[in-house]
Short mmCIF file of C-alpha atoms and ligand atoms in Angstrom, two decimals:
data_model
loop_
_atom_site.label_atom_id
_atom_site.label_comp_id
_atom_site.label_asym_id
_atom_site.label_seq_id
_atom_site.Cartn_x
_atom_site.Cartn_y
_atom_site.Cartn_z
CA MET O 1 0.00 0.00 0.00
CA GLU O 2 1.20 3.51 -0.73
CA LYS O 3 0.19 7.15 -0.55
CA ALA O 4 -1.35 8.70 -3.62
CA PHE O 5 -3.81 11.47 -4.50
CA LEU O 6 -7.29 11.31 -5.85
CA VAL O 7 -8.17 14.42 -7.85
CA LYS O 8 -11.82 15.32 -8.29
CA TYR O 9 -12.91 17.75 -10.93
CA GLY O 10 -16.12 19.40 -12.01
CA GLU O 11 -17.75 17.93 -15.06
CA ILE O 12 -21.07 19.72 -15.02
CA GLY O 13 -22.13 20.70 -18.50
CA LEU O 14 -19.26 18.89 -20.15
CA LYS O 15 -20.23 16.26 -22.64
CA GLY O 16 -18.72 14.14 -25.37
CA LYS O 17 -15.72 15.63 -27.08
CA ASN O 18 -15.54 18.66 -24.77
CA ARG O 19 -15.30 16.49 -21.74
CA TYR O 20 -12.52 14.40 -23.22
CA TYR O 21 -10.61 17.56 -24.10
CA PHE O 22 -11.19 19.00 -20.63
CA GLU O 23 -9.85 15.86 -18.96
CA GLU O 24 -6.84 15.48 -21.26
CA THR O 25 -5.90 19.11 -20.72
CA LEU O 26 -6.35 18.85 -16.98
CA VAL O 27 -3.97 15.87 -16.87
CA LYS O 28 -1.41 17.88 -18.85
CA ARG O 29 -1.71 20.85 -16.47
CA ILE O 30 -1.33 18.53 -13.47
CA GLU O 31 1.79 16.95 -14.95
CA GLU O 32 3.28 20.40 -15.55
CA ALA O 33 2.52 21.52 -12.00
CA LEU O 34 4.16 18.38 -10.60
CA LYS O 35 7.32 18.91 -12.67
CA LYS O 36 8.06 21.92 -10.49
CA ILE O 37 8.31 19.92 -7.27
CA ASP O 38 10.42 17.01 -6.02
CA GLY O 39 9.31 13.49 -6.79
CA GLU O 40 8.50 11.12 -9.63
CA PHE O 41 4.86 11.06 -10.60
CA THR O 42 2.45 9.24 -12.85
CA VAL O 43 -0.95 10.70 -13.53
CA THR O 44 -3.70 8.35 -14.65
CA ARG O 45 -7.27 8.94 -15.63
CA PRO O 46 -9.65 6.07 -15.09
CA GLN O 47 -13.31 6.94 -15.63
CA GLY O 48 -14.31 10.21 -14.00
CA ARG O 49 -11.25 10.41 -11.76
CA ILE O 50 -7.63 11.41 -11.87
CA PHE O 51 -5.00 9.70 -9.73
CA VAL O 52 -1.56 11.02 -8.96
CA GLU O 53 0.81 8.28 -7.86
CA GLY O 54 4.50 8.58 -7.27
CA SER O 55 7.51 8.39 -5.05
CA GLY O 56 9.95 10.72 -3.31
CA PHE O 57 7.39 13.49 -2.80
CA ASP O 58 6.35 15.65 0.11
CA GLU O 59 2.59 15.42 0.57
CA ASP O 60 2.09 19.10 1.42
CA GLU O 61 4.07 20.16 -1.62
CA VAL O 62 1.90 18.05 -3.89
CA ILE O 63 -1.27 19.48 -2.35
CA ASP O 64 0.08 23.00 -2.74
CA ALA O 65 1.00 22.42 -6.39
CA LEU O 66 -2.37 20.85 -7.20
CA SER O 67 -4.24 23.59 -5.40
CA LYS O 68 -3.07 26.01 -8.11
CA VAL O 69 -4.31 23.93 -11.02
CA PHE O 70 -7.56 25.29 -12.43
CA GLY O 71 -10.24 22.67 -12.96
CA ILE O 72 -9.64 20.76 -9.73
CA ILE O 73 -12.45 20.75 -7.16
CA TRP O 74 -10.98 18.46 -4.50
CA ILE O 75 -7.55 17.02 -3.78
CA CYS O 76 -7.75 13.92 -1.59
CA PRO O 77 -4.59 12.31 -0.24
CA CYS O 78 -5.46 8.63 -0.35
CA ILE O 79 -4.05 5.19 0.26
CA MET O 80 -3.71 2.85 -2.71
CA THR O 81 -3.67 -0.80 -1.93
CA ASP O 82 -3.98 -4.21 -3.58
CA ASP O 83 -7.09 -6.26 -3.11
CA THR O 84 -6.10 -8.69 -0.38
CA GLY O 85 -9.63 -9.35 0.82
CA PHE O 86 -12.20 -7.40 2.82
CA ASP O 87 -10.80 -8.34 6.24
CA ASP O 88 -7.41 -7.00 5.36
CA LEU O 89 -8.90 -3.87 3.76
CA SER O 90 -10.93 -3.11 6.90
CA LYS O 91 -7.81 -3.53 9.02
CA GLN O 92 -5.81 -1.19 6.80
CA ILE O 93 -8.54 1.45 6.97
CA ILE O 94 -8.85 1.15 10.75
CA ASP O 95 -5.06 1.41 11.16
CA TYR O 96 -5.07 4.48 8.94
CA LEU O 97 -7.85 6.13 10.96
CA LYS O 98 -5.94 5.36 14.19
CA GLU O 99 -2.80 6.88 12.79
CA GLU O 100 -4.49 10.01 11.47
CA LEU O 101 -7.15 10.62 14.12
CA GLY O 102 -5.67 9.10 17.29
CA ASP O 103 -8.34 8.25 19.83
CA LYS O 104 -10.34 11.47 19.72
CA PRO O 105 -14.07 10.88 19.28
CA PHE O 106 -15.36 11.52 15.78
CA THR O 107 -18.42 11.07 13.62
CA PHE O 108 -18.17 9.40 10.26
CA LYS O 109 -19.89 7.86 7.32
CA VAL O 110 -18.60 5.23 4.92
CA GLU O 111 -19.18 5.71 1.24
CA ALA O 112 -18.03 2.88 -0.97
CA ARG O 113 -17.97 2.84 -4.76
CA ARG O 114 -17.58 -0.41 -6.56
CA ALA O 115 -16.17 0.34 -10.01
CA ARG O 116 -15.09 -3.32 -10.38
CA LYS O 117 -18.25 -5.35 -10.33
CA ASN O 118 -16.69 -8.72 -9.53
CA TYR O 119 -15.86 -7.62 -5.99
CA PRO O 120 -17.72 -10.04 -3.67
CA MET O 121 -19.60 -7.31 -1.76
CA ASN O 122 -21.69 -4.50 -3.22
CA SER O 123 -21.28 -0.93 -2.04
CA MET O 124 -24.19 -1.09 0.42
CA GLU O 125 -22.70 -4.16 2.06
CA ILE O 126 -19.27 -2.54 2.25
CA ASN O 127 -20.76 0.61 3.82
CA ARG O 128 -22.60 -1.41 6.43
CA GLU O 129 -19.88 -3.90 7.29
CA LEU O 130 -17.00 -1.43 7.29
CA GLY O 131 -19.06 1.02 9.34
CA ALA O 132 -19.70 -1.70 11.94
CA ARG O 133 -16.01 -2.57 12.14
CA ILE O 134 -14.98 1.07 12.56
CA LEU O 135 -17.54 1.47 15.37
CA ASP O 136 -16.05 -1.61 17.05
CA ALA O 137 -12.52 -0.30 16.76
CA PHE O 138 -13.42 3.22 17.94
CA PRO O 139 -15.96 2.94 20.74
CA ASN O 140 -16.12 6.77 20.97
CA SER O 141 -17.04 7.21 17.34
CA GLN O 142 -20.52 7.58 15.90
CA VAL O 143 -22.10 7.30 12.52
CA ASP O 144 -23.59 10.51 11.16
CA VAL O 145 -24.99 10.09 7.69
CA HIS O 146 -25.86 13.77 7.22
CA HIS O 147 -22.92 15.79 8.53
CA PRO O 148 -20.07 13.39 9.26
CA GLU O 149 -16.75 14.89 10.39
CA HIS O 150 -15.05 12.25 8.31
CA LEU O 151 -16.37 10.84 5.11
CA VAL O 152 -14.53 7.57 4.61
CA GLU O 153 -14.54 7.03 0.87
CA VAL O 154 -13.52 3.65 -0.48
CA GLU O 155 -13.22 2.90 -4.17
CA ILE O 156 -12.94 -0.63 -5.46
CA ARG O 157 -11.13 -0.65 -8.78
CA GLU O 158 -8.40 -3.01 -10.06
CA ARG O 159 -6.65 -1.71 -6.99
CA ILE O 160 -8.47 -0.18 -4.05
CA ASN O 161 -8.13 3.33 -2.68
CA PHE O 162 -9.55 5.02 0.38
CA HIS O 163 -9.32 8.48 1.89
CA ILE O 164 -10.73 10.69 4.61
CA PHE O 165 -9.14 14.07 3.87
CA TYR O 166 -10.30 16.69 1.37
CA HIS O 167 -8.42 19.80 0.32
CA LYS O 168 -10.40 22.30 -1.67
CA GLY O 169 -9.12 22.92 -5.20
CA VAL O 170 -9.36 26.28 -7.00
CA GLY O 171 -12.11 25.20 -9.36
CA GLY O 172 -12.48 26.82 -12.75
CA MET O 173 -11.41 25.22 -16.03
CA PRO O 174 -8.00 23.88 -17.05
CA VAL O 175 -5.90 26.51 -18.80
CA GLY O 176 -5.87 25.75 -22.51
CA THR O 177 -9.52 24.80 -22.84
CA ALA O 178 -10.98 28.24 -23.52
CA GLY O 179 -8.85 30.17 -26.01
CA LYS O 180 -6.23 32.88 -25.51
CA ALA O 181 -6.35 36.49 -24.39
CA MET O 182 -3.99 39.42 -23.96
CA LEU O 183 -3.69 40.85 -20.45
CA LEU O 184 -2.66 44.47 -20.00
CA LEU O 185 -0.41 43.84 -17.05
CA SER O 186 0.74 46.79 -14.96
CA GLY O 187 2.58 46.64 -11.68
CA GLY O 188 -0.62 47.37 -9.75
CA ILE O 189 -2.90 45.25 -7.62
CA ASP O 190 -5.74 44.88 -10.11
CA SER O 191 -4.38 43.60 -13.38
CA PRO O 192 -2.70 40.44 -12.00
CA VAL O 193 -6.00 39.56 -10.33
CA ALA O 194 -7.85 40.19 -13.59
CA GLY O 195 -5.45 37.85 -15.41
CA TYR O 196 -5.90 35.21 -12.74
CA MET O 197 -9.67 35.37 -13.00
CA ILE O 198 -9.78 34.96 -16.76
CA ALA O 199 -7.14 32.21 -16.70
CA ARG O 200 -9.32 30.44 -14.15
CA ARG O 201 -11.96 30.11 -16.84
CA GLY O 202 -9.51 28.08 -18.92
CA VAL O 203 -7.97 30.91 -20.94
CA THR O 204 -4.29 30.96 -21.88
CA VAL O 205 -2.87 34.38 -21.04
CA ASP O 206 -0.31 36.52 -22.87
CA ALA O 207 0.63 39.90 -21.44
CA THR O 208 1.65 43.41 -22.46
CA TYR O 209 3.37 45.89 -20.16
CA PHE O 210 3.89 49.57 -21.01
CA HIS O 211 7.24 50.74 -19.88
CA ALA O 212 8.31 54.40 -19.98
CA PRO O 213 12.06 54.62 -19.50
CA PRO O 214 13.70 56.68 -18.09
CA TYR O 215 10.54 57.76 -16.24
CA THR O 216 9.84 54.23 -15.12
CA SER O 217 12.80 52.27 -13.81
CA GLU O 218 14.22 48.83 -14.47
CA ARG O 219 12.93 47.92 -11.02
CA ALA O 220 9.39 48.82 -12.05
CA LYS O 221 9.77 46.53 -15.07
CA GLN O 222 11.27 43.77 -12.94
CA LYS O 223 8.27 44.04 -10.64
CA VAL O 224 5.95 43.30 -13.57
CA VAL O 225 8.11 40.34 -14.61
CA ASP O 226 7.90 39.12 -11.01
CA LEU O 227 4.12 39.47 -11.01
CA ALA O 228 3.90 37.55 -14.27
CA LYS O 229 6.08 34.90 -12.71
CA ILE O 230 3.70 34.52 -9.75
CA LEU O 231 0.79 34.24 -12.18
CA THR O 232 2.55 31.45 -14.10
CA LYS O 233 2.04 29.17 -11.08
CA TYR O 234 -1.59 29.17 -12.13
CA THR O 235 -1.47 29.98 -15.82
CA GLY O 236 1.64 28.21 -17.09
CA PRO O 237 4.24 30.18 -19.12
CA ILE O 238 3.30 33.76 -20.05
CA LYS O 239 4.61 35.58 -23.09
CA LEU O 240 5.21 39.14 -21.85
CA HIS O 241 5.64 42.02 -24.29
CA VAL O 242 7.44 44.99 -22.78
CA VAL O 243 6.53 48.01 -24.87
CA ASN O 244 8.55 51.23 -24.82
CA PHE O 245 5.79 53.73 -24.38
CA THR O 246 7.77 56.89 -23.59
CA ASP O 247 7.76 58.51 -27.02
CA ILE O 248 4.04 58.03 -27.44
CA GLN O 249 3.34 59.46 -24.01
CA MET O 250 5.60 62.43 -24.73
CA ALA O 251 3.85 63.10 -28.03
CA ILE O 252 0.44 62.99 -26.36
CA TYR O 253 1.74 65.26 -23.62
CA GLU O 254 3.04 67.80 -26.12
CA LYS O 255 0.12 67.83 -28.53
CA CYS O 256 -3.09 66.95 -26.69
CA PRO O 257 -5.07 68.69 -23.94
CA HIS O 258 -3.64 67.70 -20.59
CA ASP O 259 -6.95 66.77 -19.01
CA GLU O 260 -7.33 64.16 -21.75
CA LEU O 261 -3.86 62.64 -21.40
CA THR O 262 -4.84 59.56 -19.50
CA ILE O 263 -7.78 58.61 -21.65
CA ILE O 264 -5.83 59.10 -24.88
CA MET O 265 -2.91 57.17 -23.48
CA ARG O 266 -5.22 54.34 -22.51
CA ARG O 267 -6.64 54.22 -26.02
CA TYR O 268 -3.15 53.79 -27.45
CA MET O 269 -2.48 51.08 -24.90
CA MET O 270 -5.49 49.25 -26.32
CA THR O 271 -4.24 49.72 -29.89
CA ILE O 272 -0.79 48.40 -29.06
CA ALA O 273 -2.02 45.51 -26.92
CA GLU O 274 -4.31 44.56 -29.78
CA HIS O 275 -1.38 44.56 -32.22
CA PHE O 276 0.38 41.93 -30.10
CA ALA O 277 -2.90 40.13 -29.46
CA ASP O 278 -3.24 39.68 -33.22
CA GLU O 279 0.32 38.41 -33.46
CA ASP O 280 -0.25 35.95 -30.64
CA ASN O 281 -3.69 34.83 -31.86
CA ASP O 282 -5.47 36.19 -28.82
CA GLN O 283 -9.18 36.75 -29.12
CA ALA O 284 -9.76 39.24 -26.32
CA LEU O 285 -8.03 41.86 -24.19
CA ILE O 286 -8.08 41.74 -20.38
CA THR O 287 -7.71 44.73 -18.08
CA GLY O 288 -7.93 45.26 -14.33
CA GLU O 289 -10.44 48.10 -14.60
CA SER O 290 -13.25 48.44 -12.11
CA LEU O 291 -16.16 50.80 -12.58
CA GLY O 292 -15.60 54.19 -11.01
CA GLN O 293 -12.26 53.35 -9.41
CA VAL O 294 -10.48 56.31 -11.03
CA ALA O 295 -11.26 58.96 -13.65
CA SER O 296 -10.24 56.66 -16.49
CA GLN O 297 -12.66 53.99 -15.27
CA THR O 298 -15.95 55.87 -15.31
CA MET O 299 -18.65 54.56 -17.60
CA GLN O 300 -17.89 57.31 -20.13
CA SER O 301 -14.14 56.67 -19.99
CA LEU O 302 -14.56 52.95 -20.49
CA TYR O 303 -16.84 53.64 -23.43
CA VAL O 304 -14.21 55.86 -25.04
CA THR O 305 -11.41 53.41 -24.27
CA ASP O 306 -13.38 50.51 -25.72
CA HIS O 307 -13.72 52.30 -29.04
CA ALA O 308 -9.96 52.05 -29.51
CA ALA O 309 -10.21 48.26 -29.45
CA THR O 310 -11.85 45.93 -31.92
CA LEU O 311 -11.38 42.82 -29.79
CA PRO O 312 -13.72 42.26 -26.86
CA VAL O 313 -12.29 43.73 -23.66
CA PHE O 314 -12.71 41.49 -20.62
CA ARG O 315 -12.84 43.37 -17.32
CA PRO O 316 -13.45 40.69 -14.73
CA LEU O 317 -13.13 43.19 -11.86
CA ILE O 318 -15.70 45.62 -13.20
CA GLY O 319 -18.10 45.21 -10.27
CA PHE O 320 -15.55 44.63 -7.52
CA ASP O 321 -14.65 46.98 -4.69
CA LYS O 322 -10.95 47.56 -4.14
CA GLN O 323 -11.09 45.57 -0.91
CA ASP O 324 -12.47 42.52 -2.73
CA ILE O 325 -9.65 42.76 -5.25
CA ILE O 326 -7.04 43.10 -2.51
CA GLU O 327 -8.35 39.96 -0.84
CA ILE O 328 -8.00 37.94 -4.03
CA SER O 329 -4.51 39.30 -4.65
CA GLN O 330 -3.52 38.25 -1.13
CA LYS O 331 -4.96 34.81 -1.69
CA ILE O 332 -3.17 34.27 -4.99
CA GLY O 333 0.11 35.71 -3.72
CA THR O 334 0.53 38.80 -5.91
CA TYR O 335 -0.31 41.44 -3.28
CA GLU O 336 3.10 41.79 -1.61
CA THR O 337 4.76 42.38 -4.98
CA SER O 338 2.00 44.68 -6.25
CA ILE O 339 2.36 47.09 -3.34
CA LEU O 340 6.09 47.66 -3.87
CA PRO O 341 6.25 51.42 -4.43
CA TYR O 342 7.64 51.71 -7.96
CA GLU O 343 6.40 54.28 -10.41
CA ASP O 344 3.94 53.38 -13.17
CA CYS O 345 3.81 55.05 -16.58
CA CYS O 346 0.23 56.14 -15.89
CA THR O 347 1.19 58.06 -12.78
CA ILE O 348 3.96 60.06 -14.42
CA PHE O 349 2.13 62.04 -17.07
CA VAL O 350 -1.03 62.57 -15.16
CA ALA O 351 -3.25 65.66 -15.18
CA LYS O 352 -4.40 67.31 -11.96
CA HIS O 353 -7.99 67.23 -13.14
CA PRO O 354 -8.44 64.51 -15.75
CA VAL O 355 -11.74 64.42 -17.62
CA THR O 356 -14.15 62.02 -15.98
CA LYS O 357 -16.81 62.22 -18.69
CA PRO O 358 -14.87 62.23 -21.93
CA ARG O 359 -16.78 62.38 -25.21
CA LEU O 360 -15.66 60.10 -27.99
CA ASP O 361 -15.84 62.73 -30.72
CA VAL O 362 -13.88 65.24 -28.63
CA ILE O 363 -11.17 62.71 -27.82
CA GLU O 364 -10.94 61.57 -31.44
CA ARG O 365 -10.54 65.18 -32.51
CA SER O 366 -7.75 65.70 -29.97
CA GLU O 367 -6.00 62.64 -31.28
CA THR O 368 -5.87 64.11 -34.78
CA LYS O 369 -3.42 66.64 -33.34
CA LEU O 370 -0.89 63.82 -33.23
CA GLY O 371 -1.01 63.81 -37.03
CA ASP O 372 1.07 61.31 -38.94
CA VAL O 373 3.70 61.12 -36.23
CA ILE O 374 1.65 58.64 -34.29
CA GLU O 375 1.83 55.97 -36.99
CA ASP O 376 5.63 56.13 -36.94
CA LEU O 377 5.70 56.12 -33.17
CA LEU O 378 3.44 53.08 -33.02
CA GLN O 379 5.63 51.28 -35.54
CA LYS O 380 8.70 52.17 -33.53
CA ALA O 381 7.03 50.90 -30.36
CA TYR O 382 6.23 47.58 -32.06
CA ASP O 383 9.75 47.29 -33.41
CA THR O 384 11.47 47.97 -30.10
CA THR O 385 9.23 45.78 -27.95
CA GLU O 386 11.06 43.23 -25.90
CA THR O 387 9.29 39.89 -25.57
CA ILE O 388 10.08 37.80 -22.51
CA LEU O 389 8.86 34.26 -21.99
CA VAL O 390 8.12 34.14 -18.27
CA LYS O 391 8.11 30.60 -16.88
P1 ATP R 1 -3.65 48.21 -11.63
O1 ATP R 1 -3.67 47.91 -10.18
O2 ATP R 1 -3.90 47.04 -12.45
O3 ATP R 1 -2.42 48.95 -12.06
P2 ATP R 1 -5.10 50.68 -11.55
O4 ATP R 1 -6.21 50.80 -10.64
O5 ATP R 1 -3.81 51.30 -11.21
O6 ATP R 1 -4.89 49.15 -11.92
P3 ATP R 1 -5.10 52.07 -14.09
O7 ATP R 1 -3.72 52.55 -13.89
O8 ATP R 1 -6.15 53.02 -14.48
O9 ATP R 1 -5.69 51.25 -12.88
O10 ATP R 1 -5.09 50.96 -15.18
C1 ATP R 1 -6.22 50.26 -15.51
C2 ATP R 1 -5.80 49.02 -16.26
O11 ATP R 1 -5.03 49.38 -17.41
C3 ATP R 1 -4.87 48.13 -15.45
O12 ATP R 1 -5.59 47.24 -14.63
C4 ATP R 1 -4.13 47.40 -16.55
O13 ATP R 1 -4.92 46.36 -17.09
C5 ATP R 1 -3.96 48.49 -17.59
N1 ATP R 1 -2.68 49.20 -17.39
C6 ATP R 1 -2.46 50.35 -16.72
N2 ATP R 1 -1.15 50.68 -16.75
C7 ATP R 1 -0.53 49.74 -17.48
C8 ATP R 1 0.82 49.49 -17.87
N3 ATP R 1 1.81 50.30 -17.52
N4 ATP R 1 1.07 48.40 -18.61
C9 ATP R 1 0.07 47.56 -18.96
N5 ATP R 1 -1.20 47.73 -18.63
C10 ATP R 1 -1.51 48.79 -17.88
MG1 MG R 2 -1.99 50.75 -12.58
#
């Protein structure tokens, strides 16, 4: 008998081909997550279940790695054992309970599943008989069929597995099952959370960062690379485009009304992000905007910003309060990096009183002041972009 892990995933609404694809992709994502930790692993997928078996691993490390894989609902450390008869199985389970629970009183329920039909007892009989033997071995224990402290699950397959512990997975869909999108990733709190949330729906994420040297430092850029790196624990490798945005910002600053700087700048961010989205075959943009958070995120501003993009813009945080966003960033581990106090390109050329209700026609007219220069500047920005594969 040896320790292994039973991985449970959601399959609601998944049928036929989609389900097969979902499961195959989930296995791939699990294998990738396990490559990052010590141990040798094999991942198998009998009907409706995924098992992780292996050697030389630390149990907590495996649970931690699996708890970042989207698509997993529960991670159950289990015992895998050969079928050496029901008496021996009961003894193994009782020994395991003794080892894990000591002699504290507990309530429990046995739930057996017989996937191999030639086993001499059916699941009802196993539930009843095993329950009786556990009660005998633990006189302080009690059966509670509705709210047991410990659900003792036993599965009879070629081999047999049983478990009593459940660690909650992150849910969502395995990355790679729902297309690709381009995240506008700044060094702030919001955009990494936005990327996480869309990736959690199965989307592969690329990223674009707007860098404004010498106004923004190497450290500010490194912070974004670090944030991308934290995200990769969930998303897998991220292709990060670092765009030199200084010349475009300077041109806007020189030629356009200062109260419109931010909104115009944000429109060019959309244009540039979309250029790389096309290159990378991404079908949407993702931003960390939330309604009303700042002047550039009012309804009117978002409307004007959206008109610079032809791809759909996903804003998963649109209805979130800042505090909600902070809590997610703490949970996913980006918060500590996000709050490092480095300058952002948006904060450098910022007007004292930015427009909060921009009008599309007015903004478009202001942009004509950039004349032909802007085309050259955009081209130069594309040409000088540094692309980093963050793993
Ligand atoms: P964040 O915490 O994500 O920086 P924020 O509240 O500071 O958000 P803004 O600066 O208005 O908001 O930016 C809104 C969104 O625009 C960000 O969530 C991000 O998606 C994108 N963005 C802003 N600055 C940059 C940048 N320098 N590079 C890439 N994307 C950016
Ligand atoms: Mg920001």
